[in-house]
Amino acid sequence: MKHVKILGTGCPKCKRTYAVVESAVQQIGQEVRLEKVEDIMEIMQYDIISTPAVVVDEVVEIKGRIPSESEMIKLLRS
Amino acid sequence: MFDWLEHLTDWLVFRVFGMEPGNRLAEAVHFFIYDSVKILLLLMVVVFLMGIVNSYFPVEKVRNYLSRKNLYGFEYLVASLFGVVTPFCSCSSVPLFIGFVRGGIPLGVTFAFLVTSPLVNEVAIGLFVGLFGLRVTLIYVASGILLGTISGMILSRMKLDRFLTPWVKEILAKAEREGERAAQLHLPLPKRIPQIWADVVRILKGVVPYVLVGLAIGGFMHGYIPEGYLEAYLGQKSLLAVPVATLLAVPMYANASGILPVVQVLVSKGVSLGTAIAFMMGVVGLSLPEGMLLKKVMTLKLIGIFFGVVAFCIICSGYLFNMIL
């Protein structure tokens, strides 16, 4: 099962990102473990400087922008 | 450039709506329609162009560059210039701050970036071009860059490391300069466009309601407040106007896009441009919520010093503009 983390300190962009990832997960119909990371110390462990970021199985795939749904689906399927 | 729009609005307001030229309501409606269309068009163009520039200077690249290169005293200016091309989201300020500190970038240089980045952003530039024209926009951008550079230099003299929160001090102790990174995958421009365009749409959706409300208020004031009415209170002769305007601006966060159209009308009614620019810099560049976010990395004292120095520089530039413009 894939483990997806959305890193962000709770700004509107981060919330939008979470919604996009959620709907991508629903569309592919696989089980995915979704996690929201809002703690700044934990976020900084991924060495990113702009949020939101999406981490799939501990790899930072997207940083500093909201992904599109099709992009997310591709990431989840790969 | 916008003659066609002027004619179109004339036709719409005076012919289609059948309103009398010179009538107050007619002037207000005319102002609202003409300015909203013009500003939305300009905003779209500016945000799009800035999006293209930004796509070639992502913030990761900026950090790597500042961390790697020795710029012989020009690092404040360079950081400030980078601040112009990187869009800024206040919620990113904390990770950005840590990321810069971790990369061995001096605090003062980080501050230079942190001041200019929100101050000179794509939405502010778009609104400025639409509301005040190119000349004032260039002045605003140049002074935003200078302001970041000078604030950064002043702050670097103050030995501020001791006012960071403990965990950030720890990161600072372990900071190291970065090496050359592997070249990132190069996407040709046409492939970047869809992403950039999606951002344009998202940004516009976020600011358009505020702009329209601001223009509606502005249109109303435009029609009903007599020309030169505010000259006596907020004109060039009033010494207190600049600091008061700056302080008033700090709590007005996130509504910059709604406030700018109103300020433009105030200027046409006699508020001097320096005072107006100081006010707008305060609105766009200094926000209390952003200050509160920074509490995770800085002590309140440092946030106070940071805001104080920037506000001081804004007030100075306000006076300067009142003298020269």
Coordinates of C-alpha atoms in Angstrom, one line a residue:
Chain A
M1 CA 0.0 0.0 0.0
K2 CA 1.3 3.4 -0.9
H3 CA 1.9 5.9 1.8
V4 CA 1.2 9.5 0.8
K5 CA 2.1 12.5 2.9
I6 CA 0.9 16.1 2.3
L7 CA 3.3 18.6 3.9
G8 CA 2.0 22.0 4.7
T9 CA 1.5 24.3 7.6
G10 CA -2.3 24.6 7.0
C11 CA -2.4 27.3 4.3
P12 CA -5.2 27.4 1.7
K13 CA -2.9 25.9 -1.0
C14 CA -2.1 23.0 1.3
K15 CA -5.7 22.3 1.8
R16 CA -6.4 22.4 -1.9
T17 CA -3.5 19.9 -2.4
Y18 CA -5.0 17.6 0.1
A19 CA -8.4 17.7 -1.7
V20 CA -6.7 17.0 -5.1
V21 CA -4.8 14.0 -3.7
E22 CA -7.9 12.7 -2.0
S23 CA -10.0 12.8 -5.2
A24 CA -7.1 11.2 -7.1
V25 CA -7.0 8.3 -4.6
Q26 CA -10.8 7.8 -5.0
Q27 CA -10.5 7.6 -8.7
I28 CA -7.8 5.0 -8.9
G29 CA -9.7 2.9 -6.3
Q30 CA -6.5 1.6 -4.7
E31 CA -6.0 1.7 -1.0
V32 CA -3.6 4.5 -0.1
R33 CA -2.5 5.6 3.3
L34 CA -3.0 9.4 3.4
E35 CA -1.4 11.6 5.9
K36 CA -1.4 15.3 6.6
V37 CA 1.9 16.6 8.1
E38 CA 1.5 20.1 9.6
D39 CA 4.3 20.0 12.1
I40 CA 7.1 22.3 10.8
M41 CA 9.9 20.3 12.4
E42 CA 8.7 17.2 10.6
I43 CA 8.2 19.0 7.4
M44 CA 11.8 20.3 7.5
Q45 CA 13.1 16.8 7.6
Y46 CA 12.3 16.5 3.9
D47 CA 14.5 19.5 3.1
I48 CA 11.9 21.5 1.2
I49 CA 11.7 25.2 1.2
S50 CA 8.3 25.8 -0.3
T51 CA 5.0 24.2 0.7
P52 CA 2.7 22.4 -0.2
A53 CA 4.7 19.3 -0.9
V54 CA 3.6 15.8 -1.7
V55 CA 5.6 12.8 -0.5
V56 CA 5.0 9.4 -1.9
D57 CA 6.6 6.5 0.0
E58 CA 9.1 8.9 1.5
V59 CA 10.1 10.5 -1.8
V60 CA 9.3 14.2 -2.3
E61 CA 7.5 14.2 -5.6
I62 CA 6.0 17.7 -5.7
K63 CA 7.0 20.8 -3.9
G64 CA 5.8 24.4 -3.8
R65 CA 2.7 23.9 -5.9
I66 CA -0.7 22.3 -6.1
P67 CA -0.5 19.2 -8.4
S68 CA -3.1 18.5 -11.0
E69 CA -5.4 15.5 -10.5
S70 CA -4.1 13.7 -13.5
E71 CA -0.5 14.2 -12.3
M72 CA -1.4 12.8 -9.0
I73 CA -3.1 9.7 -10.5
K74 CA 0.0 9.1 -12.5
L75 CA 2.2 9.3 -9.4
L76 CA -0.1 6.9 -7.5
R77 CA -0.2 4.3 -10.3
S78 CA 3.6 4.3 -10.9
Chain B
M1 CA -3.5 51.4 -25.5
F2 CA -6.9 51.2 -23.9
D3 CA -8.7 53.7 -26.1
W4 CA -10.9 51.0 -27.5
L5 CA -12.0 50.1 -24.0
E6 CA -12.7 53.8 -23.2
H7 CA -15.0 54.0 -26.3
L8 CA -16.6 50.7 -25.5
T9 CA -17.4 51.8 -21.9
D10 CA -18.7 55.2 -23.2
W11 CA -21.0 53.4 -25.5
L12 CA -22.2 51.0 -22.9
V13 CA -22.8 53.5 -20.1
F14 CA -24.1 56.5 -22.1
R15 CA -25.9 54.7 -24.9
V16 CA -27.0 51.3 -23.7
F17 CA -27.7 52.2 -20.0
G18 CA -28.8 55.7 -21.2
M19 CA -27.0 57.5 -18.4
E20 CA -26.1 61.2 -18.6
P21 CA -22.4 62.1 -19.0
G22 CA -21.4 64.2 -16.0
N23 CA -23.9 62.5 -13.7
R24 CA -22.2 61.2 -10.5
L25 CA -23.7 57.7 -10.7
A26 CA -22.8 57.5 -14.4
E27 CA -19.1 58.5 -13.6
A28 CA -19.0 55.9 -10.9
V29 CA -20.4 53.2 -13.2
H30 CA -18.1 54.2 -16.0
F31 CA -15.0 54.1 -13.7
F32 CA -16.0 50.7 -12.4
I33 CA -16.5 49.0 -15.8
Y34 CA -13.5 50.6 -17.5
D35 CA -11.1 50.0 -14.6
S36 CA -12.2 46.4 -13.9
V37 CA -11.8 45.3 -17.5
K38 CA -8.5 47.1 -17.9
I39 CA -7.0 45.8 -14.6
L40 CA -8.1 42.2 -15.1
L41 CA -6.5 42.2 -18.5
L42 CA -3.3 43.6 -17.2
L43 CA -3.3 41.3 -14.2
M44 CA -3.6 38.3 -16.4
V45 CA -0.7 39.4 -18.6
V46 CA 1.6 40.3 -15.8
V47 CA 0.9 37.2 -13.7
F48 CA 1.4 35.1 -16.8
L49 CA 4.8 36.7 -17.7
M50 CA 6.0 36.5 -14.1
G51 CA 4.9 32.9 -14.0
I52 CA 7.2 32.2 -17.0
V53 CA 10.1 33.9 -15.3
N54 CA 9.5 32.1 -12.1
S55 CA 9.3 28.7 -13.8
Y56 CA 13.0 29.2 -14.7
F57 CA 14.0 30.4 -11.2
P58 CA 12.4 28.1 -8.7
V59 CA 13.2 28.9 -5.1
E60 CA 15.3 25.8 -4.7
K61 CA 17.6 27.0 -7.5
V62 CA 17.7 30.5 -5.8
R63 CA 18.8 29.0 -2.5
N64 CA 21.4 26.8 -4.1
Y65 CA 22.8 29.8 -6.0
L66 CA 23.0 32.1 -2.9
S67 CA 24.5 29.3 -0.8
R68 CA 27.1 28.4 -3.3
K69 CA 28.4 31.7 -4.6
N70 CA 30.4 34.3 -2.9
L71 CA 28.9 37.6 -4.2
Y72 CA 31.3 40.1 -2.5
G73 CA 28.7 42.2 -0.8
F74 CA 26.2 42.1 -3.6
E75 CA 24.4 39.1 -2.0
Y76 CA 21.8 41.4 -0.4
L77 CA 20.9 42.9 -3.8
V78 CA 20.9 39.6 -5.5
A79 CA 18.7 38.0 -2.8
S80 CA 16.3 40.9 -3.1
L81 CA 16.2 40.6 -6.9
F82 CA 15.5 36.9 -6.6
G83 CA 12.7 37.9 -4.2
V84 CA 11.0 39.7 -7.1
V85 CA 10.9 36.7 -9.4
T86 CA 9.8 34.1 -6.7
P87 CA 6.1 34.2 -5.8
F88 CA 5.6 34.3 -2.1
C89 CA 3.1 32.6 0.0
S90 CA 3.2 33.6 3.6
C91 CA 2.7 30.0 4.7
S92 CA 6.0 29.1 3.0
S93 CA 7.9 31.7 5.0
V94 CA 8.9 29.3 7.8
P95 CA 10.2 26.5 5.6
L96 CA 11.9 29.0 3.4
F97 CA 13.6 30.7 6.3
I98 CA 14.9 27.4 7.7
G99 CA 15.9 26.2 4.2
F100 CA 18.0 29.3 3.7
V101 CA 19.6 29.2 7.1
R102 CA 20.4 25.5 6.7
G103 CA 22.1 26.3 3.4
G104 CA 24.5 28.6 5.2
I105 CA 23.0 31.8 3.8
P106 CA 23.5 34.7 6.3
L107 CA 20.5 35.9 8.2
G108 CA 20.7 39.4 6.7
V109 CA 20.6 38.0 3.2
T110 CA 17.7 35.8 4.1
F111 CA 15.9 38.9 5.4
A112 CA 16.6 40.8 2.2
F113 CA 14.8 38.0 0.3
L114 CA 11.9 37.8 2.9
V115 CA 11.3 41.5 2.6
T116 CA 11.2 41.9 -1.2
S117 CA 9.5 38.6 -2.0
P118 CA 6.0 39.6 -0.7
L119 CA 6.5 43.3 -1.4
V120 CA 7.1 42.9 -5.1
N121 CA 4.9 40.1 -6.3
E122 CA 3.1 39.4 -9.5
V123 CA -0.4 40.6 -8.3
A124 CA 0.9 43.8 -6.9
I125 CA 2.8 44.6 -10.1
G126 CA -0.3 43.8 -12.2
L127 CA -2.5 46.0 -10.1
F128 CA 0.1 48.8 -10.1
V129 CA 0.4 48.9 -13.9
G130 CA -3.4 48.9 -14.2
L131 CA -4.1 51.6 -11.6
F132 CA -1.1 53.9 -11.6
G133 CA 0.7 53.3 -14.9
L134 CA 4.2 52.1 -15.8
R135 CA 6.2 54.9 -14.3
V136 CA 4.8 54.5 -10.8
T137 CA 5.1 50.8 -11.1
L138 CA 8.8 51.0 -11.9
I139 CA 9.3 53.3 -9.0
Y140 CA 7.5 50.9 -6.7
V141 CA 9.5 47.8 -7.9
A142 CA 12.8 49.6 -7.7
S143 CA 12.1 50.9 -4.2
G144 CA 10.9 47.5 -3.1
I145 CA 14.2 46.0 -4.3
L146 CA 16.2 48.7 -2.5
L147 CA 14.1 48.4 0.6
G148 CA 14.9 44.7 0.9
T149 CA 18.6 45.3 0.2
I150 CA 18.9 48.0 2.8
S151 CA 16.8 46.3 5.4
G152 CA 18.8 43.2 5.0
M153 CA 22.1 45.1 5.4
I154 CA 20.8 46.9 8.5
L155 CA 19.6 43.6 10.0
S156 CA 22.8 41.8 9.3
R157 CA 24.7 44.4 11.4
M158 CA 22.5 43.7 14.5
K159 CA 23.9 40.2 15.4
L160 CA 20.4 38.7 15.4
D161 CA 21.4 35.0 15.7
R162 CA 20.8 35.1 19.5
F163 CA 17.1 35.9 19.0
L164 CA 16.3 32.7 17.0
T165 CA 14.4 30.0 18.7
P166 CA 16.6 27.2 20.1
W167 CA 15.9 24.6 17.5
V168 CA 16.8 27.0 14.7
K169 CA 20.0 27.9 16.5
E170 CA 20.8 24.2 16.4
I171 CA 20.2 24.1 12.6
L172 CA 22.3 27.2 12.2
A173 CA 25.2 25.5 14.0
K174 CA 25.0 22.6 11.5
A175 CA 24.5 24.8 8.5
E176 CA 26.7 24.1 5.5
R177 CA 27.2 25.6 2.1
E178 CA 25.8 23.6 -0.8
G179 CA 27.7 22.2 -3.7
E180 CA 26.7 22.3 -7.3
R181 CA 23.6 20.3 -7.7
A182 CA 22.9 18.0 -10.5
A183 CA 21.3 19.9 -13.4
Q184 CA 17.6 19.7 -13.3
L185 CA 15.6 18.3 -16.1
H186 CA 15.1 20.9 -18.8
L187 CA 11.6 21.4 -19.9
P188 CA 10.9 23.4 -23.1
L189 CA 8.7 26.4 -22.6
P190 CA 5.6 25.0 -24.4
K191 CA 5.5 22.1 -21.9
R192 CA 5.7 24.6 -19.0
I193 CA 2.7 26.7 -20.2
P194 CA -0.1 24.5 -19.0
Q195 CA 1.2 24.6 -15.4
I196 CA 1.9 28.3 -15.6
W197 CA -1.6 28.9 -17.0
A198 CA -3.2 26.9 -14.2
D199 CA -1.4 29.1 -11.7
V200 CA -2.6 32.2 -13.5
V201 CA -6.2 31.0 -13.2
R202 CA -5.8 30.1 -9.6
I203 CA -4.2 33.4 -8.6
L204 CA -6.8 35.4 -10.5
K205 CA -9.7 33.5 -8.9
G206 CA -8.2 34.4 -5.5
V207 CA -7.8 38.1 -6.1
V208 CA -10.6 39.1 -8.5
P209 CA -13.4 39.3 -5.9
Y210 CA -11.3 41.7 -3.8
V211 CA -10.3 43.8 -6.8
L212 CA -13.9 44.1 -7.8
V213 CA -15.1 45.1 -4.3
G214 CA -12.2 47.6 -4.1
L215 CA -13.1 49.0 -7.5
A216 CA -16.7 49.3 -6.6
I217 CA -15.8 51.3 -3.5
G218 CA -13.3 53.3 -5.5
G219 CA -15.9 54.0 -8.2
F220 CA -18.3 55.3 -5.7
M221 CA -15.7 57.5 -4.1
H222 CA -14.5 58.6 -7.5
G223 CA -18.0 59.9 -8.3
Y224 CA -18.8 61.4 -4.9
I225 CA -15.7 62.8 -3.3
P226 CA -14.7 66.2 -4.8
E227 CA -11.2 66.4 -6.4
G228 CA -8.5 67.6 -4.1
Y229 CA -10.7 67.1 -1.0
L230 CA -8.1 65.1 0.9
E231 CA -5.2 67.4 -0.1
A232 CA -5.5 69.3 3.2
Y233 CA -5.2 66.2 5.4
L234 CA -3.0 63.8 3.5
G235 CA -1.2 66.0 1.0
Q236 CA 2.5 66.6 0.8
K237 CA 2.6 69.1 3.5
S238 CA 1.3 66.9 6.2
L239 CA 4.4 65.5 8.0
L240 CA 2.6 62.8 10.0
A241 CA 0.8 61.3 7.1
V242 CA 3.6 58.9 6.1
P243 CA 4.2 57.2 9.4
V244 CA 0.4 57.1 10.2
A245 CA -0.3 55.5 6.8
T246 CA 2.4 52.9 7.3
L247 CA 1.2 51.9 10.7
L248 CA -2.4 51.7 9.6
A249 CA -1.3 49.4 6.8
V250 CA 0.2 46.7 8.9
P251 CA -3.0 45.0 10.1
M252 CA -4.6 45.0 6.6
Y253 CA -3.5 41.6 5.4
A254 CA -4.7 39.7 2.4
N255 CA -6.8 42.5 1.1
A256 CA -4.1 44.2 -0.6
S257 CA -5.8 43.5 -3.9
G258 CA -9.0 45.2 -2.6
I259 CA -7.1 48.1 -1.0
L260 CA -5.0 49.2 -4.0
P261 CA -8.0 50.4 -6.1
V262 CA -9.2 52.5 -3.2
V263 CA -5.8 54.0 -2.7
Q264 CA -5.7 55.0 -6.4
V265 CA -8.8 57.0 -6.0
L266 CA -7.4 58.6 -2.8
V267 CA -4.4 59.7 -4.8
S268 CA -6.6 61.3 -7.4
K269 CA -8.4 63.2 -4.6
G270 CA -5.2 64.7 -3.2
V271 CA -3.3 62.1 -1.1
S272 CA 0.3 62.5 -2.1
L273 CA 1.9 59.6 -3.9
G274 CA 4.7 59.0 -1.4
T275 CA 2.2 58.6 1.4
A276 CA 0.1 56.3 -0.8
I277 CA 3.2 54.1 -1.7
A278 CA 4.3 53.9 1.9
F279 CA 0.8 52.8 2.8
M280 CA 0.7 50.2 0.0
M281 CA 4.1 48.8 0.9
G282 CA 2.9 48.4 4.5
V283 CA -0.2 46.6 3.3
V284 CA 1.6 44.3 0.9
G285 CA 4.9 43.8 2.7
L286 CA 4.2 43.8 6.4
S287 CA 1.5 41.5 7.6
L288 CA 0.7 40.5 11.2
P289 CA -0.3 37.0 10.4
E290 CA 3.0 36.4 8.6
G291 CA 4.8 37.8 11.7
M292 CA 2.9 35.3 13.9
L293 CA 3.9 32.4 11.6
L294 CA 7.5 33.4 12.0
K295 CA 7.2 32.8 15.8
K296 CA 8.2 29.2 15.2
V297 CA 11.7 30.3 14.1
M298 CA 12.2 33.7 15.8
T299 CA 11.6 35.1 19.2
L300 CA 9.0 37.9 19.4
K301 CA 11.8 40.4 19.9
L302 CA 13.4 39.5 16.6
I303 CA 10.0 39.7 14.8
G304 CA 9.6 43.1 16.4
I305 CA 13.1 44.2 15.2
F306 CA 12.4 42.8 11.7
F307 CA 9.1 44.6 11.3
G308 CA 10.6 47.8 12.9
V309 CA 13.5 48.0 10.5
V310 CA 11.3 47.4 7.5
A311 CA 8.6 49.9 8.6
F312 CA 11.4 52.4 9.2
C313 CA 12.7 51.9 5.7
I314 CA 9.2 52.2 4.3
I315 CA 8.6 55.5 6.1
C316 CA 11.9 56.9 4.8
S317 CA 11.0 55.9 1.2
G318 CA 7.6 57.5 1.7
Y319 CA 9.2 60.8 2.7
L320 CA 11.6 60.5 -0.2
F321 CA 8.9 60.1 -2.7
N322 CA 6.9 63.0 -1.3
M323 CA 10.0 65.1 -1.9
I324 CA 10.9 64.0 -5.4
L325 CA 7.6 63.1 -7.1

